[in-house]
mmCIF file of C-alpha atoms in Angstrom:
data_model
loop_
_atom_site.group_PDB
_atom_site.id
_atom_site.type_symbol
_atom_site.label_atom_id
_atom_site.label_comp_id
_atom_site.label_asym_id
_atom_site.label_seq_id
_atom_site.Cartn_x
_atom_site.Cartn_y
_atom_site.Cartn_z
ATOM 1 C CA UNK A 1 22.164 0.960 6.977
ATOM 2 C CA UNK A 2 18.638 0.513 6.305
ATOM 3 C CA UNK A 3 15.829 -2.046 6.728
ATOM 4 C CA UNK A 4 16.306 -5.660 5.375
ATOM 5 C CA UNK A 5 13.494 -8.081 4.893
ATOM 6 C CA UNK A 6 11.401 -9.914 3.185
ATOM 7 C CA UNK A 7 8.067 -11.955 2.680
ATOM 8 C CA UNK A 8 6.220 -13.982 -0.081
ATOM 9 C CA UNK A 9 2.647 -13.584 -1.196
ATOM 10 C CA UNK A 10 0.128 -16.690 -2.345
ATOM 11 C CA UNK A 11 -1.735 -15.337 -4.834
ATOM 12 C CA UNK A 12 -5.332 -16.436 -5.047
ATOM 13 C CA UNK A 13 -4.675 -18.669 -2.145
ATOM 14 C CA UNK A 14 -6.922 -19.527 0.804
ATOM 15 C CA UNK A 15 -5.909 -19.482 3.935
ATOM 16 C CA UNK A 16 -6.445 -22.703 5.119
ATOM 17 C CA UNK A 17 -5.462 -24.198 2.339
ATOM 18 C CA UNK A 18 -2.254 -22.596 2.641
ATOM 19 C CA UNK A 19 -1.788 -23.962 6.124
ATOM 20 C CA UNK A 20 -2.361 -27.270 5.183
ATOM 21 C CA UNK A 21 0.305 -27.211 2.381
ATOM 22 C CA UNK A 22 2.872 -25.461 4.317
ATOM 23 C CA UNK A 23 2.088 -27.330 7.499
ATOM 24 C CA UNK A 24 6.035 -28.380 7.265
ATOM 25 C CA UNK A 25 7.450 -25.066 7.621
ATOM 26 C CA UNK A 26 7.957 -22.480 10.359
ATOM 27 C CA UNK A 27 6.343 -19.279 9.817
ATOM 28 C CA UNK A 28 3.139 -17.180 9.889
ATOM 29 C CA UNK A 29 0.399 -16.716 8.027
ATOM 30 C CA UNK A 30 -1.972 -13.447 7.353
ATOM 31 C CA UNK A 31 -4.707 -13.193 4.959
ATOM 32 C CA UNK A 32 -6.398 -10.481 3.566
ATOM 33 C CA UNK A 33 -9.035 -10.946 0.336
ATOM 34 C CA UNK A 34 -7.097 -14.263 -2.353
ATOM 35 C CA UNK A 35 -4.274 -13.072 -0.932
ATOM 36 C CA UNK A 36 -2.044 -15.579 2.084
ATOM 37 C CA UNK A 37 1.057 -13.603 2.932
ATOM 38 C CA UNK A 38 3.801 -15.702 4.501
ATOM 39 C CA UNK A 39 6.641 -14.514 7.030
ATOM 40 C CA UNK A 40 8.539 -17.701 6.606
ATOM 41 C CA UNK A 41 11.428 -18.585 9.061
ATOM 42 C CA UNK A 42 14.316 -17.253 7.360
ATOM 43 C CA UNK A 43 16.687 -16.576 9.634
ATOM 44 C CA UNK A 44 19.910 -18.781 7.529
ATOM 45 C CA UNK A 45 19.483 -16.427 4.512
ATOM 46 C CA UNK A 46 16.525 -14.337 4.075
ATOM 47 C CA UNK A 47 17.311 -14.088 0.505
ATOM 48 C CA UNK A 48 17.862 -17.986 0.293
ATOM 49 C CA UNK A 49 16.291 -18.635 -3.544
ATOM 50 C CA UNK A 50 15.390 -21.948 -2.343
ATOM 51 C CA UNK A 51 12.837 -21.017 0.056
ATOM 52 C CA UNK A 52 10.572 -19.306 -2.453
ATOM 53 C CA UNK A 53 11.410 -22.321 -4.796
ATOM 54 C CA UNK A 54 9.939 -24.695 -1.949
ATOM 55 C CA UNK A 55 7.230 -22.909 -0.678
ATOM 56 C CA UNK A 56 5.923 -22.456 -4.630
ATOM 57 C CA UNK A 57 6.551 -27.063 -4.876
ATOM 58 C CA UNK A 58 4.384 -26.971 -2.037
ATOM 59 C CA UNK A 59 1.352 -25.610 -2.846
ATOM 60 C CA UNK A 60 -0.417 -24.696 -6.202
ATOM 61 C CA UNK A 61 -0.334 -21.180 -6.886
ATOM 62 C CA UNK A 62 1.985 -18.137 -7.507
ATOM 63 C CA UNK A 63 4.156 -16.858 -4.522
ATOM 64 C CA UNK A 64 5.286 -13.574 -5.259
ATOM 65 C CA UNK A 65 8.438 -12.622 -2.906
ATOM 66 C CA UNK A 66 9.255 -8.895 -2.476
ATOM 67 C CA UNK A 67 12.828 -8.376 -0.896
ATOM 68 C CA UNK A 68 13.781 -5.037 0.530
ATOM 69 C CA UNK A 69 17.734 -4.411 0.919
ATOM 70 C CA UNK A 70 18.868 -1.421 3.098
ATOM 71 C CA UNK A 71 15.519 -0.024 1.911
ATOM 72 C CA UNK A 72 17.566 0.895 -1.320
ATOM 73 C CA UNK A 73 16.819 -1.932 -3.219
ATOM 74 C CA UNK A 74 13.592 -3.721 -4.089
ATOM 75 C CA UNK A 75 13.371 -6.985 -5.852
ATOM 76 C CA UNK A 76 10.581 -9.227 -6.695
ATOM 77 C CA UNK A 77 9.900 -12.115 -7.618
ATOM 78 C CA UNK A 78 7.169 -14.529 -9.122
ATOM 79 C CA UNK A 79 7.525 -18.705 -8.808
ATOM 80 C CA UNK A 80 5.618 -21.445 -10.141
ATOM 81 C CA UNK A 81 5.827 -24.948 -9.023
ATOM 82 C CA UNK A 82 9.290 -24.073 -8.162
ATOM 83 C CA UNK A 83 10.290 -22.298 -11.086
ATOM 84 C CA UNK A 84 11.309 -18.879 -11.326
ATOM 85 C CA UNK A 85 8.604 -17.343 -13.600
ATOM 86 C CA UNK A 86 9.898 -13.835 -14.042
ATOM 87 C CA UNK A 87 11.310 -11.150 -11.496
ATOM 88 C CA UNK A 88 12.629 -7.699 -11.468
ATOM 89 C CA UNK A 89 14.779 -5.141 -9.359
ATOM 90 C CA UNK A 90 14.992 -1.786 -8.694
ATOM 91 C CA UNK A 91 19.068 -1.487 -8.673
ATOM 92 C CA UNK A 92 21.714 -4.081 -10.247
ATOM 93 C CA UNK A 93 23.096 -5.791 -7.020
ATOM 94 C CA UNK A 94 26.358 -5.547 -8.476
ATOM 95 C CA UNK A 95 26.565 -2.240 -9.065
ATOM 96 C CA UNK A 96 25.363 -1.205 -5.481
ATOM 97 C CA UNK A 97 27.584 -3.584 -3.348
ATOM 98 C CA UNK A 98 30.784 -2.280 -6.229
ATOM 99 C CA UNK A 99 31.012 -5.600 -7.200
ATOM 100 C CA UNK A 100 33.708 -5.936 -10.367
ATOM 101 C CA UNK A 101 32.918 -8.359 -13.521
ATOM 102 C CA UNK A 102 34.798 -11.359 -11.989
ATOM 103 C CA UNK A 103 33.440 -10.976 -8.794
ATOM 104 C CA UNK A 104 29.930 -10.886 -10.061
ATOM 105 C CA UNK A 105 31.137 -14.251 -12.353
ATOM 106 C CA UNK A 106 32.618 -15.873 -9.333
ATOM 107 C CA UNK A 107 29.140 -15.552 -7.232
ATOM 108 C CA UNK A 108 27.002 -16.560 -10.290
ATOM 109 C CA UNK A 109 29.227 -19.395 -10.754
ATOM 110 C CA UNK A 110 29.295 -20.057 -7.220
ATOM 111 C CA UNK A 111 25.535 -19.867 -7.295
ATOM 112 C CA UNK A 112 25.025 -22.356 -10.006
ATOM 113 C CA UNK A 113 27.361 -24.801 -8.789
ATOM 114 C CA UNK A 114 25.003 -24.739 -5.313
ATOM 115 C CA UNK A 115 21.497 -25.355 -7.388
ATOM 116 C CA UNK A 116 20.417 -21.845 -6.901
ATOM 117 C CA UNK A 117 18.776 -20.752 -9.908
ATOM 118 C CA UNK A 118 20.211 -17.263 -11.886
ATOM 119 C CA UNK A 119 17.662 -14.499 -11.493
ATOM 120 C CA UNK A 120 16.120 -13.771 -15.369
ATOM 121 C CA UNK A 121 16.281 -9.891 -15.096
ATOM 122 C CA UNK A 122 13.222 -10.269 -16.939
ATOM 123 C CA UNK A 123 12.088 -6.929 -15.558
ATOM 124 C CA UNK A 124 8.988 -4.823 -14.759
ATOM 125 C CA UNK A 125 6.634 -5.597 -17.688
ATOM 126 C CA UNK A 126 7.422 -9.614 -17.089
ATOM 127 C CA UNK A 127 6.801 -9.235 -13.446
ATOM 128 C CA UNK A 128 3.741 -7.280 -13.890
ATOM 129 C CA UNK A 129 2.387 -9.934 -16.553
ATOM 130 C CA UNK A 130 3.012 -12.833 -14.412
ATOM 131 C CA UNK A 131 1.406 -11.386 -11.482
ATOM 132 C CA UNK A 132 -1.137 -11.013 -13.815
ATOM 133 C CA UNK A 133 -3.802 -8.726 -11.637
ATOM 134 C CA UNK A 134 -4.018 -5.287 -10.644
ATOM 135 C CA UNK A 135 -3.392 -2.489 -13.203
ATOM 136 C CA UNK A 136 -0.149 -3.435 -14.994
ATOM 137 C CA UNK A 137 0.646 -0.301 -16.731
ATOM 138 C CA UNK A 138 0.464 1.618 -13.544
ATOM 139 C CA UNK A 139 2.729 -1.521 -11.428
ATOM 140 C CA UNK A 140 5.194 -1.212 -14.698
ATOM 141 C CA UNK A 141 5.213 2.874 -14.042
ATOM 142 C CA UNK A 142 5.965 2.432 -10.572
ATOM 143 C CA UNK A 143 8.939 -0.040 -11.072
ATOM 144 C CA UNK A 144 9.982 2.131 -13.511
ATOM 145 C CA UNK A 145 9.798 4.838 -11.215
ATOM 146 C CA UNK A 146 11.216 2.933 -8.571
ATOM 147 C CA UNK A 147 14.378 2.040 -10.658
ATOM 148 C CA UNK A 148 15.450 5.756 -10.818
ATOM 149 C CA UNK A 149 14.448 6.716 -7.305
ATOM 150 C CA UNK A 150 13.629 4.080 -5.201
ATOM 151 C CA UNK A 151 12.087 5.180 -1.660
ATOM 152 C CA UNK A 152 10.123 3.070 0.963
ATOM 153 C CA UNK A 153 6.986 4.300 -0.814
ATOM 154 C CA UNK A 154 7.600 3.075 -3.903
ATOM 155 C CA UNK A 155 6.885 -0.577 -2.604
ATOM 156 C CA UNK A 156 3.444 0.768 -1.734
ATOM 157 C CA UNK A 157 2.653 2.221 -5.226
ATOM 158 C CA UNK A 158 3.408 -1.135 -6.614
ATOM 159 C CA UNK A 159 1.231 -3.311 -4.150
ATOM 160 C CA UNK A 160 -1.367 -0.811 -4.773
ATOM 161 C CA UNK A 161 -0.873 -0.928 -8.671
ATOM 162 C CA UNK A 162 -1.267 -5.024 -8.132
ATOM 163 C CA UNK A 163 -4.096 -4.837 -6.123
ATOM 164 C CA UNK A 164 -1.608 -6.537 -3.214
ATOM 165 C CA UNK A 165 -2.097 -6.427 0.229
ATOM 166 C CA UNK A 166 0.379 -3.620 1.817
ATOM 167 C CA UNK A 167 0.141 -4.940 5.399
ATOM 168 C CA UNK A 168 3.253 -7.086 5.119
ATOM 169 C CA UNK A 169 5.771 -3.989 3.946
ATOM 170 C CA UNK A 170 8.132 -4.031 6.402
ATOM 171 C CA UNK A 171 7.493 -7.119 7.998
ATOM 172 C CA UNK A 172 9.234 -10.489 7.594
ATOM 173 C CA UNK A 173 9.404 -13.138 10.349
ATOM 174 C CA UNK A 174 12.427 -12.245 11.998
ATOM 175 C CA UNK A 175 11.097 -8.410 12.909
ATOM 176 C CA UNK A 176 7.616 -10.421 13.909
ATOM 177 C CA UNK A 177 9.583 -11.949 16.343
ATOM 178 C CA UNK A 178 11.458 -8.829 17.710
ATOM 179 C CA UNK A 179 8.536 -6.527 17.908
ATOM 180 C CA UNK A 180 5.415 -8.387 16.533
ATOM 181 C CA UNK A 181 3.509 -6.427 19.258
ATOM 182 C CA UNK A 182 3.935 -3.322 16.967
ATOM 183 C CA UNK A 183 2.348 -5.343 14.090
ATOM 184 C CA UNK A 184 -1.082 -4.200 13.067
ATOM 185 C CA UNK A 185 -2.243 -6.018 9.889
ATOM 186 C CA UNK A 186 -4.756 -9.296 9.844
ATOM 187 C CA UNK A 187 -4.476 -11.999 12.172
ATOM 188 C CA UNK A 188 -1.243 -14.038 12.342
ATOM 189 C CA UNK A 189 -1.501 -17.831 11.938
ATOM 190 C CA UNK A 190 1.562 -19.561 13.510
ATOM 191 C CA UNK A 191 2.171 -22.362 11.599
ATOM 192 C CA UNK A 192 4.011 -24.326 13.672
ATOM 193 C CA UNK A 193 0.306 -24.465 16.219
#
């Protein structure tokens, strides 16, 4: 099994203004250029669609959240003052656990019935649009791409495509944790200081 993780970017965010609005949660912080990346405390679910939801009420701008699954699967994810804005994936979830129809129904329903909000599917051209920066075409080509080969890489090419920071690939706060002494990207601001 692969790597798991992921992390949320704050798009045209400053850092301290950041801190200040997510003073309530446990986490870190790393800036580089209108870009806050947060390694939020995740450690219940990591792929918890309330914790982008809450971090996006909290302060006023985009949070982007990239989530790596057994480095097969790469989904993102924009939010807006705790909406889901658009998102896309580079494999149906379903189809990689071998999930059946009613199975897939049952956790939707499931889902719903628990306030988590249904993913759109809205795919790469939405998600490129509502990160709105960067080269689109090329961040649509490399979701593309990534949808009939994805490959640790292919998270890269998109960052790069969006004019994202790539520090945070591989990094979320629970691996920060367990060997943050490896980590090499801008300074970490502990939120909970």
């Amino acid at each position: 099994m692969g790597a798991s993780y992921q992390n949320m970017m704050l798009l045209e965010a400053s850092l301290d203004a950041a801190t200040a609005a997510l003073a309530d949660f446990t986490g870190w912080l790393a800036a580089e250029r209108d870009v806050v990346v947060l390694f939020l405390d995740d450690e219940g679910d990591p792929f918890d669609p309330a914790l982008p939801r809450s971090v996006s009420e909290a302060i006023d701008s985009p949070v982007v959240r990239f989530s790596v699954f057994d480095d097969e699967v790469l989904t993102c994810e924009v939010w807006r003052q705790g909406q889901l804005a658009a998102d896309a994936t580079t494999q149906d979830m379903g189809e990689y656990m071998g999930l059946n129809p009613d199975e897939l129904a049952g956790i939707e329903e499931a889902a719903s019935m628990a306030g988590f909000e249904a993913a759109l599917a809205s795919g790469a051209e939405a998600f490129a649009s509502a990160v709105s920066r960067g080269d689109q075409a090329a961040a649509v080509a490399a979701l593309s791409s990534a949808l009939h080969e994805y490959h640790p890489g292919s998270q890269e090419e998109l960052l790069r495509a969006l004019d994202l920071p790539t520090f945070a690939i591989g990094w979320d706060y629970g691996r920060l944790r367990a060997v943050g002494d490896t980590y090499s990207g801008p300074e970490l601001i502990d939120l909970s200081a």
